[in-house]
Short mmCIF file of C-alpha atoms in Angstrom, two decimals:
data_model
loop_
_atom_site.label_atom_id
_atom_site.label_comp_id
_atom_site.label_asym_id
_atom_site.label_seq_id
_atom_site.Cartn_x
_atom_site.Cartn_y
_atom_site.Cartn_z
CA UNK A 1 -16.71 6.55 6.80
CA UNK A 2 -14.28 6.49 3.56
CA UNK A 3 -17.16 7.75 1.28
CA UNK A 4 -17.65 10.91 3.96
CA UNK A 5 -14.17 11.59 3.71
CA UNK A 6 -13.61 11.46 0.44
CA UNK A 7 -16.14 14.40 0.53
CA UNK A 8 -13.33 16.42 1.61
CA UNK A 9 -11.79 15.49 -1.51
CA UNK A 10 -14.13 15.66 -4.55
CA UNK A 11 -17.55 16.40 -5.48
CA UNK A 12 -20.51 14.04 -6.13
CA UNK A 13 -19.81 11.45 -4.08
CA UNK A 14 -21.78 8.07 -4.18
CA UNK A 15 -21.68 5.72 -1.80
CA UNK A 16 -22.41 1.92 -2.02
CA UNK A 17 -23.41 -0.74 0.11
CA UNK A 18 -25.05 -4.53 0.12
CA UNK A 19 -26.25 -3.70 4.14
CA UNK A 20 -29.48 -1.41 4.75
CA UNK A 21 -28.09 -0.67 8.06
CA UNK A 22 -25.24 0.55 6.74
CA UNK A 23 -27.11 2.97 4.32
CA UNK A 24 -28.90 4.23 6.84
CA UNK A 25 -26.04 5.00 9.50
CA UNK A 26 -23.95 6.72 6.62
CA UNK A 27 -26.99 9.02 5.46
CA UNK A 28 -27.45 10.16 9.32
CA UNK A 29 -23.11 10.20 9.45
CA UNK A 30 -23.49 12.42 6.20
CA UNK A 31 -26.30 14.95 7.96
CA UNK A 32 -24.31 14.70 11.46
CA UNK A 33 -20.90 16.06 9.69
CA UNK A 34 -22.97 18.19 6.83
CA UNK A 35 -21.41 16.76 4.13
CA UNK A 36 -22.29 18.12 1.01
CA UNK A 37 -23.35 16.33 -2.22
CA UNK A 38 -22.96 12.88 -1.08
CA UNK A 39 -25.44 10.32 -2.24
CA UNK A 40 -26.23 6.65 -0.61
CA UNK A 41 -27.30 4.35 -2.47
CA UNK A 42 -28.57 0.40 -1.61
CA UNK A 43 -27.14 -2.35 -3.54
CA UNK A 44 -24.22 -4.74 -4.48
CA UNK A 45 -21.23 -3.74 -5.93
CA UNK A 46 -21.57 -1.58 -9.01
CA UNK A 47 -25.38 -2.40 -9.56
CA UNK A 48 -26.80 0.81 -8.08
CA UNK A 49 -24.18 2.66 -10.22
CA UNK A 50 -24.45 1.03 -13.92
CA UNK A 51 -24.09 3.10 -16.52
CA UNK A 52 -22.18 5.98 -14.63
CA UNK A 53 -18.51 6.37 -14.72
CA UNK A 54 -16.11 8.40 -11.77
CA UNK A 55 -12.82 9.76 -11.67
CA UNK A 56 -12.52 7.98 -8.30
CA UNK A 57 -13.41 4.54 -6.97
CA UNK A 58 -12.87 3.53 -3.13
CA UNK A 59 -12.85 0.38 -1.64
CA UNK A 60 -12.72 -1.29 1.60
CA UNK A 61 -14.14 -4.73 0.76
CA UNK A 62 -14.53 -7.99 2.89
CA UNK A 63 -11.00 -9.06 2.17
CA UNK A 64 -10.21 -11.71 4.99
CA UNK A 65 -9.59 -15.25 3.56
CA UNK A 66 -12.16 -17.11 5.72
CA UNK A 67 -13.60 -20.32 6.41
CA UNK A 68 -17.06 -19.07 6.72
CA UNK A 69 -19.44 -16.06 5.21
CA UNK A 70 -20.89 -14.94 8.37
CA UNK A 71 -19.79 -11.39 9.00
CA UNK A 72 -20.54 -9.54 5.40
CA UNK A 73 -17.86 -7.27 6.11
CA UNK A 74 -15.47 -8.92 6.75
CA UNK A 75 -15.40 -12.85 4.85
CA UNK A 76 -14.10 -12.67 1.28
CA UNK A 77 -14.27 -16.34 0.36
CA UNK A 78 -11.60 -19.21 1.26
CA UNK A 79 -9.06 -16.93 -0.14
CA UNK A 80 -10.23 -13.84 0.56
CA UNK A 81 -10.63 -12.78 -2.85
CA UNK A 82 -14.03 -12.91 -3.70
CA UNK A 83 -15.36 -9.39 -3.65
CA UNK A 84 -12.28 -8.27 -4.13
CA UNK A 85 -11.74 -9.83 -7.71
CA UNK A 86 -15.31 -8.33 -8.85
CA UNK A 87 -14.71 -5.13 -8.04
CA UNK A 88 -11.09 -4.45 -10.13
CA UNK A 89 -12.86 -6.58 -12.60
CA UNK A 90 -16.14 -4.51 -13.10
CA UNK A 91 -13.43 -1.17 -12.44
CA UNK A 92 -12.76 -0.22 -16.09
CA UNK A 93 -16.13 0.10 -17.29
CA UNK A 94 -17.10 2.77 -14.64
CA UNK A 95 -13.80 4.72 -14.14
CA UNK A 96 -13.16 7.94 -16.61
CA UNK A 97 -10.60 7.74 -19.13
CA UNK A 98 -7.69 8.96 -16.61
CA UNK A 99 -9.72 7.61 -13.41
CA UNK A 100 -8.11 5.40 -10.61
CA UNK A 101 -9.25 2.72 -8.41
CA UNK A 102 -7.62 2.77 -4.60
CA UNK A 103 -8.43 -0.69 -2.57
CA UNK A 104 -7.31 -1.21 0.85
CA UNK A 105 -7.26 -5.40 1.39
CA UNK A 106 -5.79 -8.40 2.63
CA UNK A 107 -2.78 -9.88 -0.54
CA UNK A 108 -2.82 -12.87 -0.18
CA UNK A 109 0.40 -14.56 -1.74
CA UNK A 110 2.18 -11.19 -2.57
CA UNK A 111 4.64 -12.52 -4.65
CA UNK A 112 1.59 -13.61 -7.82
CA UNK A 113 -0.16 -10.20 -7.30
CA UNK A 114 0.80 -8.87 -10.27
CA UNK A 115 -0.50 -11.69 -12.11
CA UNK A 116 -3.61 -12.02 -10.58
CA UNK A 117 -4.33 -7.99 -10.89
CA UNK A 118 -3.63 -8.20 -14.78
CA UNK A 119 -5.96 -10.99 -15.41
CA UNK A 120 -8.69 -9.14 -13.16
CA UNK A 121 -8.85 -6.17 -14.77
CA UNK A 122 -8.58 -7.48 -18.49
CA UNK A 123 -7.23 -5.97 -21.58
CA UNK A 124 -7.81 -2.24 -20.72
CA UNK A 125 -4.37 -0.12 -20.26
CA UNK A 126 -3.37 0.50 -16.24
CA UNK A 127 -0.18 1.74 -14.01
CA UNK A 128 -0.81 0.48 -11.29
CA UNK A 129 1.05 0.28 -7.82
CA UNK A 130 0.94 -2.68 -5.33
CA UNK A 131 1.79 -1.74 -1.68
CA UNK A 132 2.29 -4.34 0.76
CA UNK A 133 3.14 -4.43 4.91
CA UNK A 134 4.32 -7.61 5.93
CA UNK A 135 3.35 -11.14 5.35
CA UNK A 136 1.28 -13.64 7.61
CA UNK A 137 1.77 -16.81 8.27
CA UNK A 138 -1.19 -19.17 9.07
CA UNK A 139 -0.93 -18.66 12.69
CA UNK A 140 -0.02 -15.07 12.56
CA UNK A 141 -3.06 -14.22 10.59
CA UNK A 142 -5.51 -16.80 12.26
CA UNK A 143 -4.92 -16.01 16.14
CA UNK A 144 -6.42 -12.29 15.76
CA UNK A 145 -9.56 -14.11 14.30
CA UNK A 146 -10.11 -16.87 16.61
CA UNK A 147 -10.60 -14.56 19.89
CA UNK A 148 -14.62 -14.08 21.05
CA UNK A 149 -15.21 -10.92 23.04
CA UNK A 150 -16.58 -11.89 26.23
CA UNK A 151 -16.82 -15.69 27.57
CA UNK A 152 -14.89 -17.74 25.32
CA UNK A 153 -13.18 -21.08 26.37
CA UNK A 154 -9.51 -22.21 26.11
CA UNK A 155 -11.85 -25.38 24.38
CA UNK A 156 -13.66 -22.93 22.29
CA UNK A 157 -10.90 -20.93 21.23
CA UNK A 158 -8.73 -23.85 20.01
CA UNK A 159 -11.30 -25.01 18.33
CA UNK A 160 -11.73 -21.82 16.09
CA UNK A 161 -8.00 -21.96 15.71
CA UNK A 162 -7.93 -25.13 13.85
CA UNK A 163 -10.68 -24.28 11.81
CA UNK A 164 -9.24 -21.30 10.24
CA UNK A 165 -5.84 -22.69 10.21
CA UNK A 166 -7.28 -25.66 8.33
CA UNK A 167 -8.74 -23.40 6.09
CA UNK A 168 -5.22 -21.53 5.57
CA UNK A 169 -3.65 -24.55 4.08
CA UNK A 170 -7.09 -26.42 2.42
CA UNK A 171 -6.82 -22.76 0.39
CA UNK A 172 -3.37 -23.67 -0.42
CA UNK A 173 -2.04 -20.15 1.26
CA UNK A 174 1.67 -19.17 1.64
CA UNK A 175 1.04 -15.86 3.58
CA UNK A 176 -1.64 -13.20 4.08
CA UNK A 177 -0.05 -9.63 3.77
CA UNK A 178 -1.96 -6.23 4.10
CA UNK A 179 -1.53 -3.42 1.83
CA UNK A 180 -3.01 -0.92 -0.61
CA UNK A 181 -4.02 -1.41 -4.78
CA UNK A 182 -4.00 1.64 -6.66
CA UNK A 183 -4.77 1.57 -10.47
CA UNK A 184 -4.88 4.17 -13.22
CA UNK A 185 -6.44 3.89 -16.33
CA UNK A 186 -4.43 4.56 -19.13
CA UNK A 187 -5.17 5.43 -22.71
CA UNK A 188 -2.14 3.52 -23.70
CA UNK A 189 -2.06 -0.05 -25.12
CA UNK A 190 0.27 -1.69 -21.63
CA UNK A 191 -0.37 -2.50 -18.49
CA UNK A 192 2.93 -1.57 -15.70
CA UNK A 193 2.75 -2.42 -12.27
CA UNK A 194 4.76 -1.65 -9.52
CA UNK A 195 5.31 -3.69 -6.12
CA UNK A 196 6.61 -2.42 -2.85
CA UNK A 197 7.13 -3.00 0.65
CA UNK A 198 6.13 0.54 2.89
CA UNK A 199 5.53 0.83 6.55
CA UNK A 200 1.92 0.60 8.08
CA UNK A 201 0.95 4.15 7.50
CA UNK A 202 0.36 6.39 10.50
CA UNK A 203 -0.10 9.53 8.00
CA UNK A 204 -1.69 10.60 4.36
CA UNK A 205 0.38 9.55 2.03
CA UNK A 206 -1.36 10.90 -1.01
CA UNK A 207 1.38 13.69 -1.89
CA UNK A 208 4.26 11.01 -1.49
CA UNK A 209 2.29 8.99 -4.06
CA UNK A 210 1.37 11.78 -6.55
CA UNK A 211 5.01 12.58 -6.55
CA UNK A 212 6.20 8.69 -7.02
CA UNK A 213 3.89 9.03 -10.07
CA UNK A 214 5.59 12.61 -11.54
CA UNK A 215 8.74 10.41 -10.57
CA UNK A 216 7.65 7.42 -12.91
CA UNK A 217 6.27 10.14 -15.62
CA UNK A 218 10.37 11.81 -15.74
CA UNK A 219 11.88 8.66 -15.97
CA UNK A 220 9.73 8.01 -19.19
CA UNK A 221 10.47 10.76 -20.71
CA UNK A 222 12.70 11.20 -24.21
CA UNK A 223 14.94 13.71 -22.20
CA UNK A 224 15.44 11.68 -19.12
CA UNK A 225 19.37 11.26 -19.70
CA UNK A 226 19.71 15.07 -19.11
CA UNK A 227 18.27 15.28 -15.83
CA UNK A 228 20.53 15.22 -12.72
CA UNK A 229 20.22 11.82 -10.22
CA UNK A 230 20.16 12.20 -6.83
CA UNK A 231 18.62 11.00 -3.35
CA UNK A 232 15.35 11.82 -2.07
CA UNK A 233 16.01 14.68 0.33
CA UNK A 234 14.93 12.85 3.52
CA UNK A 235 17.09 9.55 2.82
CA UNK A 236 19.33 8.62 5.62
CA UNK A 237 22.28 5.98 5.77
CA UNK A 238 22.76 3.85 8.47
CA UNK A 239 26.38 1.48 9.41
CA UNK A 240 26.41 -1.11 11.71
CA UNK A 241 29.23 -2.99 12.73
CA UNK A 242 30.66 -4.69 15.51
CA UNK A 243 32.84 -3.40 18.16
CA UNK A 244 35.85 -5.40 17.09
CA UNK A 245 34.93 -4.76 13.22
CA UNK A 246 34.34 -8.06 10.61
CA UNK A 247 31.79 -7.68 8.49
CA UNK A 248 29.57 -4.46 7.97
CA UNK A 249 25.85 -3.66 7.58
CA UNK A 250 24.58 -0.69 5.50
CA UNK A 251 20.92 0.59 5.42
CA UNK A 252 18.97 3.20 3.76
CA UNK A 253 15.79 4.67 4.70
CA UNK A 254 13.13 7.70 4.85
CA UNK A 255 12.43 8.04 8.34
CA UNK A 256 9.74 10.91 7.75
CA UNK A 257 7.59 8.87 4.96
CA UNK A 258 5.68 5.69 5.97
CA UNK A 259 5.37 5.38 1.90
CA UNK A 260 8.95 3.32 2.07
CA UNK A 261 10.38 0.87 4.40
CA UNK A 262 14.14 0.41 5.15
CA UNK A 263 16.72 -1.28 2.34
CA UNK A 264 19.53 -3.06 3.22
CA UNK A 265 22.44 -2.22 1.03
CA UNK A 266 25.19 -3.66 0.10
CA UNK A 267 29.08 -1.97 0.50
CA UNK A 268 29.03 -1.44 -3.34
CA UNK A 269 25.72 -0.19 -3.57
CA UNK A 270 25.79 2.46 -0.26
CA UNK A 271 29.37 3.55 -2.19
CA UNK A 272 27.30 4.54 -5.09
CA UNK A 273 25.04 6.04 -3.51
CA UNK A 274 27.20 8.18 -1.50
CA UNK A 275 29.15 9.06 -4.51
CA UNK A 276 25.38 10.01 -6.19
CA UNK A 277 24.72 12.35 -2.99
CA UNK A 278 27.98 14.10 -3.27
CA UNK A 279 28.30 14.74 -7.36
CA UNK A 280 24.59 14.78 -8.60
CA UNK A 281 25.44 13.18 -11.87
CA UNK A 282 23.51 13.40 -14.90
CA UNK A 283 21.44 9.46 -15.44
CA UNK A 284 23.17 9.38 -18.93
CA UNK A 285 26.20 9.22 -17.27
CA UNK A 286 25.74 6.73 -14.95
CA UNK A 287 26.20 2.75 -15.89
CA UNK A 288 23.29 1.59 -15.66
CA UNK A 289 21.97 -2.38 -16.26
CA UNK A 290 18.96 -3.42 -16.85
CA UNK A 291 17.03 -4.88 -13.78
CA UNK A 292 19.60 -3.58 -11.47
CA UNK A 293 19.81 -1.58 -8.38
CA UNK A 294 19.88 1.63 -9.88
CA UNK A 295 16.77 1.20 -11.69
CA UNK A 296 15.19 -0.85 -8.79
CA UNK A 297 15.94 2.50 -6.80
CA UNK A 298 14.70 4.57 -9.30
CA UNK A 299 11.09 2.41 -9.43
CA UNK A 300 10.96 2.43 -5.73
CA UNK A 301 11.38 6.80 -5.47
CA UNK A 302 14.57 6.58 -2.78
CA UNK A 303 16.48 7.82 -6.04
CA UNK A 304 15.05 10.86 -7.96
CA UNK A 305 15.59 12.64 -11.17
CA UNK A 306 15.35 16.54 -10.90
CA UNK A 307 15.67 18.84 -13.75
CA UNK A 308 18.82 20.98 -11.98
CA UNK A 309 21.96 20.14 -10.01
CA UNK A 310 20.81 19.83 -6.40
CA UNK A 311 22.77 22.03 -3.94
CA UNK A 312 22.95 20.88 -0.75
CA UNK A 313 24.64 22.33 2.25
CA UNK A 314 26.01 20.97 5.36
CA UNK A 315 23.57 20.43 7.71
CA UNK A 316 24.71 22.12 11.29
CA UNK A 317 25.76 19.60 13.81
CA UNK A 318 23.83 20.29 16.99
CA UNK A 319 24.82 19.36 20.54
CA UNK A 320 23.75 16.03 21.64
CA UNK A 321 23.49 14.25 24.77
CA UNK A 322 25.75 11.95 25.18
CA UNK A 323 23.33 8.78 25.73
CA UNK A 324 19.68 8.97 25.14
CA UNK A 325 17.56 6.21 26.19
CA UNK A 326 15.04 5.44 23.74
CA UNK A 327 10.99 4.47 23.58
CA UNK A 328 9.78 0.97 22.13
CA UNK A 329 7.22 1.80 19.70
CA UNK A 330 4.00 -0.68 20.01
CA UNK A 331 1.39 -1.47 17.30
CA UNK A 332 -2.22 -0.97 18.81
CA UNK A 333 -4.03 -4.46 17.93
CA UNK A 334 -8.05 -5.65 18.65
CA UNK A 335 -8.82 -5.73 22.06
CA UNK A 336 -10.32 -8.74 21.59
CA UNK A 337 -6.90 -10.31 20.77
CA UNK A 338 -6.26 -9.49 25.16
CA UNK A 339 -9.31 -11.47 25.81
CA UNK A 340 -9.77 -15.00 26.78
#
């Protein structure tokens, strides 16, 4: 399915797979949707493909950390990071000088990612991004794994429970989160990476990411000093605080992008950044630190550099209802996970 999208995308598309079934099914899911220059081919990994190189590589490996090798596509080793590991590894010598890889997976251990991802890929340059949900602990992410379909025992189930919660800690796991790796060659001798937390996506996001990488590309640049700071347009505050006042909360977020989450601030901090949406100051004349939450903003995208003042006007105030009740919002889950 992601190779006869990416159709829609780019041209020359080659497709890979280890299953003969699954070659088959996408070659009849190519002719059923008439995709156009799209190529199967059988085989593991990068075999069928050696020699070639693409500006594009997708991947949707077996990524669960798994006690057994059963289900091809879904078991990636004890840890979950057997396929995984090959493919960044054998990435470099088939992407195109500027080419990027893009890997949905399991993380597991979110916190040594960037560690792990540099010694995978080896010496060649890279910016890459790490995007990550929300951690797992062993029971969260063993439960969903552990329910059968159709006839399974309360005896049976527990049973499967243990095993892959024994195999959580006998792989020395702290937490299983889900995200996204996406890695760009680069020409040049270093090798940046970027971590952060977004919400589970519910839309493209490719735009919000091409512009987090112009972002990145500004902030680089010689001339960055002279360019005006200020938040991204869709950024919205939020202050909490009890009825009888104490101690307040303060939050920022973009409510129309799943590519960020929500940040709590500090009083200091949302100050700032109130100040920054009111003046639009120039970054060279901002005091700025090293490591701090200026420059943490600045890495995530929530602030943004533009090459002229911002103007913005006062949004109108509409009528509003004086209480609305609102929805729950759910997160759709297996079936299976219903089932006992």
């Amino acid at each position: 399915t992601t190779s006869i999208v990416a159709t829609r995308y780019g041209r020359n598309v080659v497709a890979v797979d280890l299953n003969p079934r699954a070659v088959r099914f996408a070659r009849f899911n190519a002719q059923l949707n008439g995709a156009r220059d799209y190529e199967v081919r059988h085989g593991s990994l990068y075999e069928p493909v050696a020699g070639e190189r693409y500006d594009v590589i997708l991947a949707n490996p077996p990524f669960v950390p798994s006690p057994e090798m059963g289900l091809a596509f879904r078991d990636g080793g004890v840890r979950g990071e057997s396929i995984l590991r090959q493919i960044v590894a054998g990435a470099p010598a088939h992407l195109t000088g500027s080419g990027r890889l893009c890997i949905v997976t399991d993380l597991v251990d979110i916190t040594s990612y960037a560690d792990k991802l540099r010694g995978w890929w080896g010496l060649t340059g890279m910016r890459a991004l790490i995007a990550s949900t929300a951690d797992r602990d062993e029971v969260l992410f063993s439960v969903p794994h552990c329910h059968a379909p159709f006839g399974q025992s309360i005896e049976r189930y527990n049973q499967e429970l243990r095993r892959w919660v024994q195999n959580f800690r006998a792989a020395a796991l702290e937490a299983v989160n889900f995200g996204y790796i996406l890695v760009w060659r680069s020409a040049e001798d270093c090798q940046e990476i970027d971590m952060r937390v977004i919400h589970n996506p519910s839309q493209p996001m490719h735009h919000e990411v091409t512009d987090w990488r112009d972002q990145q590309a500004r902030q680089a640049r010689s001339d960055a000093d002279e360019h005006y700071l200020c938040l991204h347009p869709n950024a919205q505050f939020s202050h909490a605080h009890a009825p009888g006042g104490g101690s307040s909360a303060y939050e920022l977020s973009v409510p129309s992008s799943d590519f960020f989450t929500t940040y709590a601030l500090s009083e200091r901090v949302y100050t700032e950044l109130c100040h920054i949406a009111r003046v639009g100051p120039k970054l060279g004349d901002v005091v700025r630190q090293s490591g701090g939450w200026l420059e943490r903003l600045l890495r995530i995208g929530v602030l943004r550099l533009e090459a002229t003042r911002p103007i913005r006007e006062a949004a109108p105030v509409a009528a509003a209802p004086d209480i609305v009740e609102q929805a729950t919002k759910t997160t759709p889950t297996c079936l299976s996970s219903y089932l006992g």
